[in-house]
């Protein structure tokens, strides 16, 4: 009966908005980013547009850390067609790309969005009238100064989501890498005075559309996404000890995966979603195991008296990195799953822990402890070079965006745990402070 009540509560919570929302505050790095023009899209209807589509796009691009959209007051003009663009005026401001568009209401209550991404440099060279060879070998007018020229029709409820899609398209066209604006983050909020102080919440990557998916009187920890973005693995103390569950975030249905005596923690889905890496204390010390979700087979990966924890899968699924104190202080190691051999991969700083690998496998993101405190750092796995990315207080629990461009982590600001963002090059920084509670253990979703 208790299990059924919990499942029913999960189903209710899966559809409930949370009482508070995150609000991203940029703290560093915009002025050094690439300038871009995001023209306020022209609204061709009556009254107010339900969503400021171009405003969302501009905010997305700014939050990526790679672009600095001009304010409207800085723009030399606000053209709504490529034929109206004054290429020389934009070039004089150092802008090489401009996004513009129109939004028109349709007879069935939806919205038609037409938008163009314009290559200012190409347009300046050609006067916006490029020439190319047609099929018959004759010169014809081309529009190769238009990097994007798209149209879509969406419902009012989908305007913000489609704005994120536009951001993804623009970002990929200008950087060559996939955008991560249609993603979510999961995190734990702790409200000490609430009846259920421990809450597992989800939101869009930028803090909007926050949802409460689970609440508990006992601690919730370590949320981790499945590769399809449908499930979360997490640790719960609801039954008096640490246990690992997997929850379907759309139905609220749960499955208990691990409930061995003492410790069950740090769940991580394998890249193909077939296994879970986890940490157990079956042998006395903490050790890393893998659990086959289909066959239920449990395999011990690390051994010995030292504690090994915080596993994270290599993108190819053939190895795991983990934190171990076998050398006296916590450092990060890599274990080959084929033969079980481990080697240490971090050497700089007093301690290194909480490691994650970027999607391309090139960099290790971790918590580095040195004389300056606990900070997020990046290590080049080829050269071994380490770069300290943050200067905030007590940074922990880094999680990497699926395109590898940003890291979200928990830090302390104003004596509260908040979520913070830093770009992998360390230039861009932002905070997502909640209006209530302490926020910890962020996990960035895969592409959705």
Coordinates of C-alpha atoms in Angstrom, one line a residue:
X1 CA 0.0 0.0 0.0
X2 CA 2.9 2.4 0.8
X3 CA 4.4 1.7 -2.6
X4 CA 1.1 2.4 -4.4
X5 CA 0.7 5.7 -2.4
X6 CA 4.2 6.7 -3.4
X7 CA 3.6 5.9 -7.1
X8 CA 0.3 7.9 -7.0
X9 CA 2.1 10.8 -5.5
X10 CA 4.8 10.6 -8.2
X11 CA 2.1 10.7 -10.9
X12 CA 0.6 13.8 -9.4
X13 CA 4.0 15.5 -8.9
X14 CA 5.0 14.8 -12.5
X15 CA 2.4 17.3 -13.7
X16 CA 2.8 19.9 -11.0
X17 CA 4.7 23.2 -11.5
X18 CA 7.2 24.0 -8.7
X19 CA 6.5 26.9 -6.5
X20 CA 9.7 28.7 -7.4
X21 CA 11.8 29.1 -10.5
X22 CA 15.5 29.6 -11.3
X23 CA 16.6 32.8 -12.9
X24 CA 19.8 32.9 -14.8
X25 CA 22.1 35.8 -13.9
X26 CA 25.2 36.3 -16.2
X27 CA 28.2 37.3 -14.1
X28 CA 31.2 37.3 -16.6
X29 CA 32.3 36.8 -20.2
X30 CA 29.7 38.5 -22.4
X31 CA 31.9 41.4 -23.5
X32 CA 34.5 39.1 -25.0
X33 CA 32.0 37.0 -26.9
X34 CA 31.2 37.3 -30.7
X35 CA 28.8 40.2 -31.5
X36 CA 25.7 39.2 -33.3
X37 CA 22.5 41.0 -34.4
X38 CA 19.2 39.4 -33.2
X39 CA 16.5 41.7 -34.6
X40 CA 13.2 41.8 -32.6
X41 CA 11.0 39.7 -34.9
X42 CA 8.2 41.7 -36.5
X43 CA 4.8 40.8 -35.0
X44 CA 2.0 41.1 -37.7
X45 CA -0.9 40.4 -35.4
X46 CA -3.2 42.3 -33.0
X47 CA -2.4 42.7 -29.3
X48 CA 0.7 41.2 -27.8
X49 CA 2.6 38.1 -29.0
X50 CA 2.3 35.3 -26.4
X51 CA 6.1 34.8 -26.4
X52 CA 9.0 37.0 -27.3
X53 CA 10.6 34.5 -29.7
X54 CA 13.6 36.6 -30.7
X55 CA 14.2 37.6 -27.1
X56 CA 14.5 33.9 -26.2
X57 CA 16.9 33.3 -29.0
X58 CA 19.0 36.3 -28.0
X59 CA 19.1 35.1 -24.4
X60 CA 20.1 31.5 -25.5
X61 CA 22.9 32.8 -27.7
X62 CA 24.2 35.0 -24.9
X63 CA 24.0 32.2 -22.3
X64 CA 26.1 29.9 -24.6
X65 CA 29.1 32.2 -23.8
X66 CA 30.0 32.4 -27.5
X67 CA 27.8 35.3 -28.6
X68 CA 27.0 38.8 -27.4
X69 CA 23.7 39.9 -29.0
X70 CA 23.6 43.7 -29.5
X71 CA 20.9 45.6 -27.6
X72 CA 18.2 47.3 -29.8
X73 CA 19.7 50.7 -28.9
X74 CA 23.1 49.6 -30.3
X75 CA 21.6 48.3 -33.6
X76 CA 22.1 50.6 -36.7
X77 CA 18.7 49.4 -38.0
X78 CA 16.0 46.8 -37.5
X79 CA 15.5 45.2 -41.0
X80 CA 12.9 42.4 -41.4
X81 CA 14.1 41.2 -44.8
X82 CA 17.6 40.6 -46.1
X83 CA 17.0 43.1 -48.9
X84 CA 16.7 45.8 -46.3
X85 CA 20.0 45.1 -44.6
X86 CA 22.7 47.8 -44.6
X87 CA 25.7 45.6 -44.7
X88 CA 28.2 48.3 -44.2
X89 CA 26.5 49.6 -41.1
X90 CA 26.6 46.2 -39.4
X91 CA 30.2 45.5 -40.5
X92 CA 31.3 48.8 -38.9
X93 CA 30.1 47.4 -35.6
X94 CA 32.1 44.1 -36.0
X95 CA 28.9 42.1 -36.6
X96 CA 29.2 39.3 -39.1
X97 CA 25.8 37.7 -38.7
X98 CA 22.2 39.0 -38.3
X99 CA 19.1 37.1 -37.4
X100 CA 15.7 38.6 -38.4
X101 CA 12.2 37.4 -38.9
X102 CA 8.5 37.9 -38.8
X103 CA 5.6 36.2 -36.9
X104 CA 2.1 36.1 -38.4
X105 CA -1.0 34.7 -36.8
X106 CA -2.8 32.0 -38.9
X107 CA -6.5 31.4 -39.4
X108 CA -6.4 28.3 -37.2
X109 CA -5.0 30.2 -34.2
X110 CA -1.4 29.2 -34.7
X111 CA 1.7 31.3 -35.6
X112 CA 3.8 31.3 -38.7
X113 CA 7.4 32.1 -38.1
X114 CA 9.7 33.2 -41.0
X115 CA 13.3 33.8 -40.1
X116 CA 16.6 34.4 -41.8
X117 CA 20.2 34.2 -40.7
X118 CA 22.2 36.6 -42.8
X119 CA 26.0 36.4 -43.5
X120 CA 26.9 40.1 -43.3
X121 CA 30.4 39.8 -44.7
X122 CA 29.2 37.8 -47.7
X123 CA 26.3 40.2 -48.2
X124 CA 28.6 43.2 -48.1
X125 CA 30.9 41.6 -50.7
X126 CA 28.0 40.8 -53.1
X127 CA 25.6 43.6 -52.3
X128 CA 23.2 40.9 -51.3
X129 CA 23.0 39.7 -54.9
X130 CA 25.4 36.8 -55.4
X131 CA 25.8 35.2 -58.8
X132 CA 26.3 31.5 -59.5
X133 CA 26.1 29.1 -62.4
X134 CA 22.7 27.7 -63.1
X135 CA 21.9 24.2 -64.5
X136 CA 22.2 25.7 -68.0
X137 CA 25.6 27.2 -67.3
X138 CA 24.3 30.7 -67.2
X139 CA 24.9 33.2 -64.3
X140 CA 21.8 33.4 -62.0
X141 CA 21.1 35.2 -58.8
X142 CA 21.7 33.2 -55.7
X143 CA 21.1 33.7 -52.0
X144 CA 24.2 32.2 -50.5
X145 CA 24.4 35.2 -48.1
X146 CA 21.4 33.6 -46.4
X147 CA 22.8 31.0 -44.0
X148 CA 19.3 30.1 -42.9
X149 CA 16.0 30.8 -44.5
X150 CA 13.2 28.9 -42.7
X151 CA 9.5 28.9 -42.1
X152 CA 7.5 27.1 -39.4
X153 CA 4.0 27.1 -38.0
X154 CA 3.5 26.4 -34.3
X155 CA 0.9 26.5 -31.6
X156 CA 1.1 29.3 -29.0
X157 CA 2.2 26.8 -26.3
X158 CA 5.1 25.8 -28.5
X159 CA 6.5 29.2 -29.2
X160 CA 9.1 29.2 -26.5
X161 CA 10.2 25.7 -27.5
X162 CA 10.5 26.6 -31.1
X163 CA 12.6 29.7 -30.1
X164 CA 15.1 27.3 -28.5
X165 CA 15.0 25.3 -31.8
X166 CA 15.9 28.5 -33.8
X167 CA 18.7 29.0 -31.3
X168 CA 20.0 25.5 -31.9
X169 CA 19.9 26.1 -35.7
X170 CA 21.7 29.4 -35.5
X171 CA 24.3 28.1 -33.0
X172 CA 25.2 25.1 -35.1
X173 CA 25.3 27.1 -38.3
X174 CA 27.8 29.6 -36.8
X175 CA 29.9 27.3 -34.6
X176 CA 29.7 24.0 -36.4
X177 CA 28.6 22.2 -33.2
X178 CA 25.2 21.1 -32.1
X179 CA 23.2 23.5 -29.9
X180 CA 22.0 22.3 -26.4
X181 CA 19.1 24.8 -25.9
X182 CA 16.4 22.1 -26.1
X183 CA 17.7 20.3 -23.0
X184 CA 16.7 20.1 -19.3
X185 CA 18.4 20.0 -16.0
X186 CA 17.5 17.9 -12.9
X187 CA 18.5 19.0 -9.4
X188 CA 17.7 18.6 -5.8
X189 CA 16.1 21.5 -3.8
X190 CA 16.3 21.4 0.0
X191 CA 13.6 23.5 1.9
X192 CA 14.4 23.0 5.5
X193 CA 11.0 24.2 6.8
X194 CA 8.8 22.3 4.3
X195 CA 6.8 19.2 5.2
X196 CA 8.8 17.4 2.4
X197 CA 12.1 19.2 2.5
X198 CA 13.8 17.2 -0.2
X199 CA 12.5 17.8 -3.7
X200 CA 13.7 16.5 -7.1
X201 CA 12.9 19.1 -9.7
X202 CA 13.3 19.5 -13.5
X203 CA 13.5 22.6 -15.6
X204 CA 14.5 23.8 -19.1
X205 CA 18.3 24.4 -19.2
X206 CA 17.7 28.1 -18.6
X207 CA 15.5 27.6 -15.5
X208 CA 12.1 28.1 -17.1
X209 CA 9.2 25.6 -16.8
X210 CA 10.4 24.2 -13.5
X211 CA 8.5 21.0 -12.5
X212 CA 8.4 19.1 -9.2
X213 CA 8.7 15.4 -9.9
X214 CA 9.4 13.9 -6.5
X215 CA 9.5 15.0 -2.8
X216 CA 10.6 13.2 0.3
X217 CA 11.0 13.7 4.1
X218 CA 14.4 12.0 3.7
X219 CA 17.4 13.1 1.6
X220 CA 17.4 12.7 -2.2
X221 CA 20.8 12.6 -4.0
X222 CA 22.7 12.1 -7.2
X223 CA 20.1 12.3 -10.0
X224 CA 21.4 11.0 -13.4
X225 CA 19.6 10.9 -16.8
X226 CA 19.1 7.9 -19.0
X227 CA 20.4 8.4 -22.6
X228 CA 16.9 8.8 -24.0
X229 CA 16.0 11.5 -21.5
X230 CA 13.0 9.6 -20.2
X231 CA 14.3 8.2 -16.9
X232 CA 16.2 9.5 -13.9
X233 CA 18.3 7.3 -11.6
X234 CA 18.7 8.7 -8.1
X235 CA 19.5 7.9 -4.5
X236 CA 16.8 8.0 -1.8
X237 CA 16.9 7.6 2.0
X238 CA 13.2 7.2 2.4
X239 CA 13.5 3.7 3.9
X240 CA 16.1 4.6 6.4
X241 CA 19.2 3.9 4.3
X242 CA 20.6 4.8 0.9
X243 CA 18.8 3.0 -2.0
X244 CA 19.0 3.5 -5.8
X245 CA 15.8 4.0 -7.8
X246 CA 15.0 4.6 -11.4
X247 CA 12.0 6.8 -12.2
X248 CA 10.1 7.4 -15.4
X249 CA 9.7 11.2 -15.3
X250 CA 6.6 11.1 -17.5
X251 CA 4.6 8.5 -15.6
X252 CA 6.2 8.6 -12.1
X253 CA 6.7 4.9 -12.1
X254 CA 9.7 3.7 -10.1
X255 CA 11.9 0.7 -9.8
X256 CA 14.2 0.0 -6.9
X257 CA 17.6 -1.1 -8.3
X258 CA 19.8 -1.5 -5.3
X259 CA 19.2 -1.8 -1.6
X260 CA 22.2 -3.6 -0.2
X261 CA 23.2 -3.0 3.5
X262 CA 25.0 0.3 4.2
X263 CA 25.9 2.2 1.0
X264 CA 24.2 2.4 -2.4
X265 CA 25.1 5.4 -4.4
X266 CA 26.4 7.4 -7.4
X267 CA 24.2 5.8 -10.2
X268 CA 25.2 6.5 -13.8
X269 CA 23.6 5.1 -17.0
X270 CA 25.9 3.6 -19.6
X271 CA 26.0 5.5 -23.0
X272 CA 23.6 2.8 -24.5
X273 CA 21.3 2.8 -21.5
X274 CA 21.7 -0.9 -20.9
X275 CA 23.7 -0.7 -17.7
X276 CA 24.0 1.3 -14.5
X277 CA 27.4 2.1 -12.8
X278 CA 26.9 2.4 -9.1
X279 CA 28.8 2.3 -5.8
X280 CA 28.2 -0.3 -3.1
X281 CA 29.9 -1.2 0.2
X282 CA 29.2 -4.9 0.0
X283 CA 32.9 -5.7 0.7
X284 CA 33.2 -3.1 3.5
X285 CA 34.9 -0.4 1.5
X286 CA 33.2 1.6 -1.3
X287 CA 33.6 -0.1 -4.7
X288 CA 32.4 0.5 -8.2
X289 CA 30.0 -2.0 -9.8
X290 CA 28.0 -2.3 -13.0
X291 CA 24.4 -3.5 -13.1
X292 CA 22.9 -4.9 -16.3
X293 CA 19.3 -3.5 -16.3
X294 CA 18.0 -6.4 -18.4
X295 CA 19.6 -9.5 -16.9
X296 CA 20.0 -7.9 -13.4
X297 CA 23.6 -9.1 -13.3
X298 CA 25.9 -7.2 -10.9
X299 CA 29.6 -7.0 -11.7
X300 CA 32.3 -5.7 -9.3
X301 CA 34.7 -3.4 -11.2
X302 CA 37.1 -2.0 -8.6
X303 CA 38.7 -4.0 -5.7
X304 CA 40.9 -3.5 -2.6
X305 CA 40.7 -1.7 0.7
X306 CA 40.6 1.8 -0.7
X307 CA 37.3 3.6 -1.4
X308 CA 36.4 4.0 -5.0
X309 CA 33.3 6.1 -5.9
X310 CA 31.8 8.6 -8.4
X311 CA 31.9 6.5 -11.5
X312 CA 31.4 8.1 -14.9
X313 CA 31.3 6.3 -18.3
X314 CA 33.7 7.0 -21.1
X315 CA 31.6 8.1 -24.2
X316 CA 32.6 4.8 -26.0
X317 CA 31.3 2.7 -23.0
X318 CA 34.6 0.7 -22.8
X319 CA 35.9 2.3 -19.6
X320 CA 34.9 4.2 -16.5
X321 CA 36.6 7.0 -14.6
X322 CA 36.1 7.1 -10.8
X323 CA 37.5 8.8 -7.7
X324 CA 39.7 6.7 -5.3
X325 CA 41.7 7.5 -2.2
X326 CA 44.1 4.6 -2.8
X327 CA 47.0 7.0 -3.0
X328 CA 46.1 8.7 0.3
X329 CA 43.9 11.5 -1.0
X330 CA 41.1 11.4 -3.6
X331 CA 42.3 11.4 -7.2
X332 CA 40.6 10.3 -10.4
X333 CA 41.4 7.0 -12.1
X334 CA 40.3 5.2 -15.3
X335 CA 39.5 1.5 -15.4
X336 CA 39.4 -0.6 -18.6
X337 CA 36.3 -2.7 -18.5
X338 CA 37.7 -5.4 -20.7
X339 CA 40.7 -6.3 -18.5
X340 CA 40.0 -4.5 -15.2
X341 CA 43.3 -2.5 -15.2
X342 CA 43.2 1.0 -13.6
X343 CA 45.5 3.9 -14.0
X344 CA 45.6 7.3 -12.3
X345 CA 44.8 10.3 -14.6
X346 CA 45.0 13.3 -12.3
X347 CA 48.1 14.6 -10.6
X348 CA 47.8 18.4 -10.1
X349 CA 46.2 19.8 -6.9
X350 CA 45.8 18.3 -3.5
X351 CA 42.6 16.4 -4.4
X352 CA 40.6 15.8 -7.6
X353 CA 37.1 14.3 -7.6
X354 CA 33.7 14.2 -9.2
X355 CA 35.1 13.6 -12.7
X356 CA 33.1 13.7 -15.9
X357 CA 34.3 13.4 -19.5
X358 CA 33.2 15.7 -22.3
X359 CA 31.2 14.0 -25.0
X360 CA 34.2 14.0 -27.4
X361 CA 36.3 12.3 -24.7
X362 CA 39.0 15.0 -24.9
X363 CA 38.6 16.7 -21.6
X364 CA 38.1 15.7 -17.9
X365 CA 35.9 18.1 -15.9
X366 CA 36.4 17.7 -12.2
X367 CA 36.4 19.3 -8.7
X368 CA 40.0 20.4 -8.0
X369 CA 41.1 21.2 -4.4
X370 CA 44.1 23.4 -4.0
X371 CA 45.1 26.4 -1.8
X372 CA 42.4 28.5 -3.4
X373 CA 39.6 26.1 -2.4
X374 CA 37.3 23.6 -4.2
X375 CA 36.9 24.7 -7.8
X376 CA 35.7 23.3 -11.2
X377 CA 38.7 22.5 -13.4
X378 CA 39.4 21.1 -16.9
X379 CA 42.2 18.7 -17.7
X380 CA 43.3 18.0 -21.3
X381 CA 43.6 14.2 -21.3
X382 CA 46.3 14.2 -24.1
X383 CA 48.6 16.9 -22.6
X384 CA 47.6 16.7 -19.0
X385 CA 47.3 20.5 -18.8
X386 CA 44.8 21.7 -16.1
X387 CA 42.8 24.9 -16.3
X388 CA 40.9 26.2 -13.2
X389 CA 37.5 27.3 -14.6
X390 CA 35.8 28.8 -11.5
X391 CA 36.6 31.0 -8.5
X392 CA 33.4 30.5 -6.5
X393 CA 33.2 28.9 -3.1
X394 CA 32.9 25.2 -2.5
X395 CA 32.1 24.1 -6.1
X396 CA 30.8 20.6 -6.5
X397 CA 28.8 18.2 -8.6
X398 CA 29.8 19.3 -12.2
X399 CA 27.6 18.2 -15.1
X400 CA 28.4 18.8 -18.7
X401 CA 26.0 19.9 -21.5
X402 CA 25.5 17.3 -24.2
X403 CA 27.4 19.4 -26.7
X404 CA 30.3 19.8 -24.3
X405 CA 30.2 23.6 -24.3
X406 CA 29.0 24.4 -20.7
X407 CA 29.3 22.9 -17.2
X408 CA 26.6 23.3 -14.6
X409 CA 27.6 22.8 -11.0
X410 CA 26.6 23.5 -7.4
X411 CA 28.3 26.4 -5.6
X412 CA 27.8 28.7 -2.6
X413 CA 26.6 32.2 -3.1
X414 CA 25.1 34.4 -0.4
X415 CA 25.6 31.5 2.1
X416 CA 23.2 29.4 0.0
X417 CA 23.8 26.5 -2.4
X418 CA 22.9 27.7 -5.9
X419 CA 23.5 26.4 -9.4
X420 CA 26.2 28.0 -11.5
X421 CA 27.3 27.8 -15.1
X422 CA 30.7 28.1 -16.7
X423 CA 31.8 27.6 -20.3
X424 CA 34.4 24.9 -20.9
X425 CA 36.9 27.6 -21.9
X426 CA 36.3 29.4 -18.6
X427 CA 35.3 32.8 -20.1
X428 CA 31.6 32.8 -19.5
X429 CA 30.0 32.4 -16.1
X430 CA 26.4 32.7 -14.7
X431 CA 24.3 31.7 -11.7
X432 CA 20.8 30.2 -11.5
X433 CA 19.8 31.2 -7.9
X434 CA 16.4 29.7 -6.7
X435 CA 13.9 31.9 -4.9
X436 CA 13.5 29.3 -2.2
X437 CA 15.7 26.5 -0.7
X438 CA 19.2 25.3 -1.4
X439 CA 19.9 23.8 -4.8
X440 CA 22.4 20.9 -5.3
X441 CA 23.4 17.9 -7.4
X442 CA 22.5 19.3 -10.9
X443 CA 22.4 16.9 -13.9
X444 CA 22.3 18.1 -17.5
X445 CA 20.0 16.0 -19.7
X446 CA 21.0 14.5 -23.1
X447 CA 19.6 16.0 -26.3
X448 CA 15.8 15.8 -26.2

